[in-house]
PDB file of C-alpha atoms in Angstrom:
ATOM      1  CA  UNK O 219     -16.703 -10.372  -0.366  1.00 74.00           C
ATOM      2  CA  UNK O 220     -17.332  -6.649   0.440  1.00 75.00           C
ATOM      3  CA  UNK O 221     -14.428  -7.083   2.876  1.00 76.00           C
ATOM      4  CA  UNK O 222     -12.251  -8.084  -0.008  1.00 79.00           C
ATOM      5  CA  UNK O 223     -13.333  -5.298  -2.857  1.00 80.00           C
ATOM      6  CA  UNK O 224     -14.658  -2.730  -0.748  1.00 80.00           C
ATOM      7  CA  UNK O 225     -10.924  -1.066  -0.116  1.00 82.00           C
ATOM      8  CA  UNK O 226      -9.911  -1.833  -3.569  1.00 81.00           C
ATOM      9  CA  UNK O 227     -12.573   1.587  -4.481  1.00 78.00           C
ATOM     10  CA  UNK O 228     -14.954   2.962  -2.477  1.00 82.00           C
ATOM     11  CA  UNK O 229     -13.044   2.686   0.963  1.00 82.00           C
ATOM     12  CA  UNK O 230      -9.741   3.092  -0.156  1.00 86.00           C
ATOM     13  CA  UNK O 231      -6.991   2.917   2.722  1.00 83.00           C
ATOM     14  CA  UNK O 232      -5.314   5.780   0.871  1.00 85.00           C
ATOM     15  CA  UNK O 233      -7.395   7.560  -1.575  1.00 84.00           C
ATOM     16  CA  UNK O 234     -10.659   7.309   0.841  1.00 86.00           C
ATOM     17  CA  UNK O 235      -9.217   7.336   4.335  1.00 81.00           C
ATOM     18  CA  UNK O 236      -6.293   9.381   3.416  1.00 81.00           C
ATOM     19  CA  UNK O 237      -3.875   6.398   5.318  1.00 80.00           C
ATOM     20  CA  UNK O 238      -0.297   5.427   4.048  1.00 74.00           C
ATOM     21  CA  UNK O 239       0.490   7.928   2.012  1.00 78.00           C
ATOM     22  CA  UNK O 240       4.112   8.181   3.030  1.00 77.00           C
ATOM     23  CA  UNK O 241       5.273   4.730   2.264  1.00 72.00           C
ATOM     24  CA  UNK O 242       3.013   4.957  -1.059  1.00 72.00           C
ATOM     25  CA  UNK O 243       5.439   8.511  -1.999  1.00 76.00           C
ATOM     26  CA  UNK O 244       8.519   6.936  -0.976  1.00 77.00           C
ATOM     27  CA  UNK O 245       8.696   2.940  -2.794  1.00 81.00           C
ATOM     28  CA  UNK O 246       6.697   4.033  -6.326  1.00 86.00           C
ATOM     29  CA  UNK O 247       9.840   5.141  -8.197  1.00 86.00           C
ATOM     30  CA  UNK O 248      10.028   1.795  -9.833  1.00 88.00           C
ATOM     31  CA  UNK O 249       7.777  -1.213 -10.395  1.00 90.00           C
ATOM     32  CA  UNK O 250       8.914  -4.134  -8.376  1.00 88.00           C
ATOM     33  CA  UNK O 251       9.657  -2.332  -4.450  1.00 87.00           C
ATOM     34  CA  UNK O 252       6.118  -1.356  -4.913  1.00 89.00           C
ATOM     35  CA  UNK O 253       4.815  -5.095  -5.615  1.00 90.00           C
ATOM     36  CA  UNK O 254       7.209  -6.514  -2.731  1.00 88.00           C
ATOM     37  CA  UNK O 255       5.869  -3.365  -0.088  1.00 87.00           C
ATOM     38  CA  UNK O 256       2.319  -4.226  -1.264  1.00 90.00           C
ATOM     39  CA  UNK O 257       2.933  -7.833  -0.367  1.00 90.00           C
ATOM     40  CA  UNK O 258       4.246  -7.102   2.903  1.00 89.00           C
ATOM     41  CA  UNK O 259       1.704  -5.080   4.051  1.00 89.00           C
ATOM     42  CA  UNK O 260      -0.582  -7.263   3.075  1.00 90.00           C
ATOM     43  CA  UNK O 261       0.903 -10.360   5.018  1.00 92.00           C
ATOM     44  CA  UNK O 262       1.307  -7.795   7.949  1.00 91.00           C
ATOM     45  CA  UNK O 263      -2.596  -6.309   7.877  1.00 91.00           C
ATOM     46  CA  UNK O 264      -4.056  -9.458   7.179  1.00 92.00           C
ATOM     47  CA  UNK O 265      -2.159 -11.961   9.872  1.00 93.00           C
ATOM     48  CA  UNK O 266      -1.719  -8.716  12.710  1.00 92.00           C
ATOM     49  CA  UNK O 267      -5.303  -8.492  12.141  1.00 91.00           C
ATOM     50  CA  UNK O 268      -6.020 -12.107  12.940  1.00 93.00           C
ATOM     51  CA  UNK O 269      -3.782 -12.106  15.984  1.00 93.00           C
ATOM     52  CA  UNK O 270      -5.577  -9.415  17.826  1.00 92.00           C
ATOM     53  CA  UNK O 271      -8.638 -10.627  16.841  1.00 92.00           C
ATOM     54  CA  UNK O 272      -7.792 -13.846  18.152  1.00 93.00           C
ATOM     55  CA  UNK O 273      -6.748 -12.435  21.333  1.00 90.00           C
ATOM     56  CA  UNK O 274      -9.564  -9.258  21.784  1.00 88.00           C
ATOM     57  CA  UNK O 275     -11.424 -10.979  24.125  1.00 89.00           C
ATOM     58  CA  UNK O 276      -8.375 -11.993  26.754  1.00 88.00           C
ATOM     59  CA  UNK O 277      -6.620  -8.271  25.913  1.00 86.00           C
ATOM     60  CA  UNK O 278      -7.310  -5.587  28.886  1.00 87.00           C
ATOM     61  CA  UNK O 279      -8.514  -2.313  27.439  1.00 84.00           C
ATOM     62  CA  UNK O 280      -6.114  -0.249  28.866  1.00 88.00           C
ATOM     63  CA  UNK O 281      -2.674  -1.922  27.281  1.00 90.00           C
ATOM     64  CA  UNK O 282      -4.482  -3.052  24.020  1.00 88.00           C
ATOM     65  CA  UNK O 283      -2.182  -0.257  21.937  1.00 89.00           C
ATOM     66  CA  UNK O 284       0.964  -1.965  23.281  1.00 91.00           C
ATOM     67  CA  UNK O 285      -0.462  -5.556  22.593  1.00 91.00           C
ATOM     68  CA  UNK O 286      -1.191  -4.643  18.739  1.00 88.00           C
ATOM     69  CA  UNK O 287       2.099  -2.755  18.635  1.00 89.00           C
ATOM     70  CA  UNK O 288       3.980  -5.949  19.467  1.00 91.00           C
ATOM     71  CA  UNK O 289       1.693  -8.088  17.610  1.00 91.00           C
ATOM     72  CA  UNK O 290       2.685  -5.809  14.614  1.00 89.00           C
ATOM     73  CA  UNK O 291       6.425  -5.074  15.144  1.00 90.00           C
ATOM     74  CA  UNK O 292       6.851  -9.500  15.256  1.00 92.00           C
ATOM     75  CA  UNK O 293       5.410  -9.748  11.786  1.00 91.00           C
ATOM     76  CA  UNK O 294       7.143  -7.001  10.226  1.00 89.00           C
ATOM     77  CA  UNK O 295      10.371  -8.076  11.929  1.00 90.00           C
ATOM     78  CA  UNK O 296       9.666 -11.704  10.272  1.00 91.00           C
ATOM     79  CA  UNK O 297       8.709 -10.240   6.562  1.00 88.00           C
ATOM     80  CA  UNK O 298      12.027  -7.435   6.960  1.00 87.00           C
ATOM     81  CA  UNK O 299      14.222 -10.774   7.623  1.00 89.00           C
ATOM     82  CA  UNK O 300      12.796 -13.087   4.936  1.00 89.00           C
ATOM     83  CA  UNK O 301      12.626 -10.092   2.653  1.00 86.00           C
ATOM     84  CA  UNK O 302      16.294  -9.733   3.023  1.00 87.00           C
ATOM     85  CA  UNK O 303      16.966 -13.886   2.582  1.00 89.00           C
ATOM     86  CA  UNK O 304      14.874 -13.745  -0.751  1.00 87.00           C
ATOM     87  CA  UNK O 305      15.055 -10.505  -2.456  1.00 83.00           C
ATOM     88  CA  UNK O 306      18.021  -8.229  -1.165  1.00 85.00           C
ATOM     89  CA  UNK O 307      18.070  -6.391  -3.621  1.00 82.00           C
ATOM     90  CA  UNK O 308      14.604  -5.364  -3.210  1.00 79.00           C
ATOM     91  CA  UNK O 309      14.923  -5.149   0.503  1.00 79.00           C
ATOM     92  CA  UNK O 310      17.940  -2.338  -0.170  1.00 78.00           C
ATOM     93  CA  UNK O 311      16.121  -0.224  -2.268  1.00 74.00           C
ATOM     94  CA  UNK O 312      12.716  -0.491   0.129  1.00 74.00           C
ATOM     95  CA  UNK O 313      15.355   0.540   2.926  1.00 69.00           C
ATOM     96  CA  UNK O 314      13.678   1.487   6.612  1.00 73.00           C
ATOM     97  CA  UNK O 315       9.794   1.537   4.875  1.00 74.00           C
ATOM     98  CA  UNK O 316      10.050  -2.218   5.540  1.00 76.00           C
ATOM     99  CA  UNK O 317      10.320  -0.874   9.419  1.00 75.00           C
ATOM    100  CA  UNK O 318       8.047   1.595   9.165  1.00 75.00           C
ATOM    101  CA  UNK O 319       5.083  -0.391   8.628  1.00 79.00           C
ATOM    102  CA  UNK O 320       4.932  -1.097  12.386  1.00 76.00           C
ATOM    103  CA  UNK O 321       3.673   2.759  11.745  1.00 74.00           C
ATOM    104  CA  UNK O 322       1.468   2.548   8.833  1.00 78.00           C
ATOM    105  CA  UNK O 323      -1.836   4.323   9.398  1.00 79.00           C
ATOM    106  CA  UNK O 324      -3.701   1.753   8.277  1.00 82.00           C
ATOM    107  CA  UNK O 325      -2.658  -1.267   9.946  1.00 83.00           C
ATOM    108  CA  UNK O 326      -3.163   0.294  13.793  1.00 83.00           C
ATOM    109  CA  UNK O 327      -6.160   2.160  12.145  1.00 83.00           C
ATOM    110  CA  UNK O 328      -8.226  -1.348  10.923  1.00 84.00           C
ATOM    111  CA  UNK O 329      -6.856  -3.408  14.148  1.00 86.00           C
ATOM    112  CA  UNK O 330      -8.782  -0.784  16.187  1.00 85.00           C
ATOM    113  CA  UNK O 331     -11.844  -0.529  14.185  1.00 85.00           C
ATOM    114  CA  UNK O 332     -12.278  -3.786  12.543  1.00 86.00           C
ATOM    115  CA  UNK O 333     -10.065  -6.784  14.376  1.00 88.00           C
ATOM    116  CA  UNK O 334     -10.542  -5.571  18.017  1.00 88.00           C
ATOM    117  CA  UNK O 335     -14.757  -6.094  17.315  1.00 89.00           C
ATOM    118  CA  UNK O 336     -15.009  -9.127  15.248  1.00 89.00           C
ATOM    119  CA  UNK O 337     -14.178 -12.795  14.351  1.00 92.00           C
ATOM    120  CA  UNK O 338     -10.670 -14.003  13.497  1.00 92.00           C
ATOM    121  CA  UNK O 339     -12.111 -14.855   9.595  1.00 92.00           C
ATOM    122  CA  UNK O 340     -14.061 -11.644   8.606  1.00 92.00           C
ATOM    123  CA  UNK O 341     -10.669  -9.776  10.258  1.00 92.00           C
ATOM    124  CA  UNK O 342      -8.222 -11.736   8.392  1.00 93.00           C
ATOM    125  CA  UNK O 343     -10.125 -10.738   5.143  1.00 92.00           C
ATOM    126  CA  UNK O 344     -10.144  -7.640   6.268  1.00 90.00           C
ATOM    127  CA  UNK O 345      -6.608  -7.295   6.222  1.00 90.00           C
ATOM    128  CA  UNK O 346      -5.927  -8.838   2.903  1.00 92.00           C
ATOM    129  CA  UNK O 347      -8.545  -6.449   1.117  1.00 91.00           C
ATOM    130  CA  UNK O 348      -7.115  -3.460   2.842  1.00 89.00           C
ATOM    131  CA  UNK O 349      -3.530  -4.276   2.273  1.00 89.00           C
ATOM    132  CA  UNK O 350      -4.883  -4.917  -1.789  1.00 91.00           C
ATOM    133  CA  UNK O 351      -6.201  -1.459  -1.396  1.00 90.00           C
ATOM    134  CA  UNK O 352      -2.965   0.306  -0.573  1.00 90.00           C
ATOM    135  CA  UNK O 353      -1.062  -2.233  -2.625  1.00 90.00           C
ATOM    136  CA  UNK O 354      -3.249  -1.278  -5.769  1.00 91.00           C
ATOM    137  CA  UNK O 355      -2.378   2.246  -5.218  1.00 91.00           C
ATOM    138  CA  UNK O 356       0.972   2.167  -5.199  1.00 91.00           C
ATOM    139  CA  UNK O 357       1.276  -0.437  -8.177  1.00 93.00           C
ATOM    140  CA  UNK O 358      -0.765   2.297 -10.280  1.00 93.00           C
ATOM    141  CA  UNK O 359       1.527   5.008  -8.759  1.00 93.00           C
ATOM    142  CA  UNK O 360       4.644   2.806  -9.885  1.00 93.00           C
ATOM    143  CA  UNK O 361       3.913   2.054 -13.043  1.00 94.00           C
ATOM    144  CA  UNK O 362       3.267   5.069 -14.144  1.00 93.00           C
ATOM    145  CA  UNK O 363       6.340   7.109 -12.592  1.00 93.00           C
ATOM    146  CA  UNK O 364       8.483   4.259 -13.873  1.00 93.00           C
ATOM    147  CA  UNK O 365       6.945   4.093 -17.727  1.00 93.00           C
ATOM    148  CA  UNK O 366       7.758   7.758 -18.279  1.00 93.00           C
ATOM    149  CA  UNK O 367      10.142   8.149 -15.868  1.00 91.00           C
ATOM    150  CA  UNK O 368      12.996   5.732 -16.259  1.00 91.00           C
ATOM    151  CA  UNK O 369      11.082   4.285 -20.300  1.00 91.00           C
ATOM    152  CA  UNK O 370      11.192   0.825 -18.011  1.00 92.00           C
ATOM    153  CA  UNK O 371       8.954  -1.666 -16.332  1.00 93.00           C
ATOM    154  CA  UNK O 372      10.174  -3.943 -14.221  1.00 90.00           C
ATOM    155  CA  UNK O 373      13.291  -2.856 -15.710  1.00 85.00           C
ATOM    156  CA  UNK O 374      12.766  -3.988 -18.843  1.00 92.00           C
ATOM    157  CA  UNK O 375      13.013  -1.712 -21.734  1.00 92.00           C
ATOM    158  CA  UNK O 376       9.218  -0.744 -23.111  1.00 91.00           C
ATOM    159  CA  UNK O 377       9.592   2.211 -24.816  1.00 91.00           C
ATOM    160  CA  UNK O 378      11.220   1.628 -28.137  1.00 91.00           C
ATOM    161  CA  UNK O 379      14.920   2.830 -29.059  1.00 91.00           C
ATOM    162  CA  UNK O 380      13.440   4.136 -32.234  1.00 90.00           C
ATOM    163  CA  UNK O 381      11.500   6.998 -30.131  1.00 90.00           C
ATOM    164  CA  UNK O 382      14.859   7.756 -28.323  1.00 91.00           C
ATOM    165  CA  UNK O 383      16.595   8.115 -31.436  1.00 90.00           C
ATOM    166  CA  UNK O 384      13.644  10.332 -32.787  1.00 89.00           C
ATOM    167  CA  UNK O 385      14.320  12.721 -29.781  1.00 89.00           C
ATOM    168  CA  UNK O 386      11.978  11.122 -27.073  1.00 90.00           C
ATOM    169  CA  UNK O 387      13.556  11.746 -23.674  1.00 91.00           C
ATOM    170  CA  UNK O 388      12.495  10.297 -20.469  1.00 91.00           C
ATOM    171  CA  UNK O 389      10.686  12.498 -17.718  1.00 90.00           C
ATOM    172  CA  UNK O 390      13.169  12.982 -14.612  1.00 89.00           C
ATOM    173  CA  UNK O 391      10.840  14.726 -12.947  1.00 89.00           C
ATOM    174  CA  UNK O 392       8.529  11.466 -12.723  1.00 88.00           C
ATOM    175  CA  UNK O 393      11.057   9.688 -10.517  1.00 86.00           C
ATOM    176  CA  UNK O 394      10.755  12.561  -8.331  1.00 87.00           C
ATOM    177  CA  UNK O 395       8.920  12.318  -5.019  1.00 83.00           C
ATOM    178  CA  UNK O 396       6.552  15.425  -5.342  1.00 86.00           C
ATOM    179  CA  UNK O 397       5.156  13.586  -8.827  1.00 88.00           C
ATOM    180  CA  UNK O 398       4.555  10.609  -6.933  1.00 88.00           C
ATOM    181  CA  UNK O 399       1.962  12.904  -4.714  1.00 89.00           C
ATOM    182  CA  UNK O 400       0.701  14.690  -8.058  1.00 91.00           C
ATOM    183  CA  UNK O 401      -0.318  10.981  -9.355  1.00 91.00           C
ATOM    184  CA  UNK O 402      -2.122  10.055  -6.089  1.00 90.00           C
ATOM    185  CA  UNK O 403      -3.569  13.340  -6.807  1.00 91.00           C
ATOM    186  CA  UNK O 404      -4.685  12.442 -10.392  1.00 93.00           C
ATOM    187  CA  UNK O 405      -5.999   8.972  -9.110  1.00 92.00           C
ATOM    188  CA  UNK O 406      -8.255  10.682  -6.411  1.00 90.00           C
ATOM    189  CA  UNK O 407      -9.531  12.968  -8.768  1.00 91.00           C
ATOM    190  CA  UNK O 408     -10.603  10.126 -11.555  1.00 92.00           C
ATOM    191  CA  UNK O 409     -12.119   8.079  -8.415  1.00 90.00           C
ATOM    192  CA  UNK O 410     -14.001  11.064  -7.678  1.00 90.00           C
ATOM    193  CA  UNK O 411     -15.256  11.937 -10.912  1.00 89.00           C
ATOM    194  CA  UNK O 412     -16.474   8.122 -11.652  1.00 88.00           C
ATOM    195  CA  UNK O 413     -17.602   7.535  -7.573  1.00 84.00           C
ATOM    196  CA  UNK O 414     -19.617  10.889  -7.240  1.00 80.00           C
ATOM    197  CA  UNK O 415     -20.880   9.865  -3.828  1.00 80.00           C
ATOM    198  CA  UNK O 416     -17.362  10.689  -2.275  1.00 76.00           C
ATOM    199  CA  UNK O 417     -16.813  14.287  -3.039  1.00 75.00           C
ATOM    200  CA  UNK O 418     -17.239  15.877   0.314  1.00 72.00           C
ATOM    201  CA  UNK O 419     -20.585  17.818   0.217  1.00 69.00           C
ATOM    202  CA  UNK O 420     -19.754  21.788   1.248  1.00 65.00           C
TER     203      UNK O 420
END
């Protein structure tokens, strides 16, 4: 279970390891890229991280990058082209982050620490609760960037015409990249003031 709710806090891919944060400025504008990119990643961790561990004991040492690479760059290839059958709407606005997850941080970074040293099972969950991590991130990110930002989630309306018409105004600047790195910011800072055993002693 640990494998599962362990990167949902305490070893966060992105507000503990500091992984992904690219992908997790660029998608949060609005609500639903940032589900769809969370679910990708998390079919991509969790199945690249049952391949190799599947295949860790036949891979040679010495091409093992290039053998996760291609493991990798398959799956996202797969979830880029059903991403575009399905939801093409979705897959426009995501644009090249689909691609880029062959670079994530944190997919290379748990196949070499986690899937290349144990069974196919406890690597697959390993994966999932990673990919939950980062996905849980950027949700939190989204939905606040797209609440004050655009009044909207999931594009429906949620704030109420009445406060437009009293003189409310949405916040541009919270569809902005930089405020997408100022929330991170905020959420590291609440982690860290709830989870005092991760503030870096000096």
């Amino acid at each position: 279970m640990k494998l599962l709710t362990g990167p949902l806090n305490l070893n966060n891919p992105i507000t503990v390891q500091v992984l992904g944060i690219c992908s997790a400025l660029a998608v949060t504008a609005k609500l639903k890229p940032a589900i769809v990119m969370t679910l990708a990643v998390m079919v991509v961790t969790g199945f690249s991280n049952l391949v190799v561990s599947l295949l860790r004991n036949g891979i040679p040492p010495r091409i093992r990058i290039i053998v996760q690479l291609v493991v990798v760059a398959t799956l996202v290839i797969l979830v880029d082209q059903l991403l575009k059958a399905f939801v093409f709407d979705v897959s426009k606005q995501l644009s090249v982050f689909v691609g880029l997850i062959i670079t994530n941080c944190i997919i290379m970074g748990r196949l070499e620490a986690f899937a290349m040293a144990n069974k196919p099972w406890p690597a697959f969950l390993d994966g999932i609760g990673n990919g939950l991590g980062y996905g849980l991130i950027l949700i939190t990110v989204a939905f606040f960037r797209e609440l004050f930002g655009s009044g909207t989630l999931l594009g429906f309306q949620i704030v109420p015409q009445s406060f437009y018409n009293a003189g409310y105004v949405n916040n541009g600047m919270m569809i902005l990249p930089p405020m997408a790195l100022i929330t991170v910011g905020v959420i590291i800072w609440v982690q860290r003031y709830y989870n005092r055993s991760l503030i870096e002693k000096k």
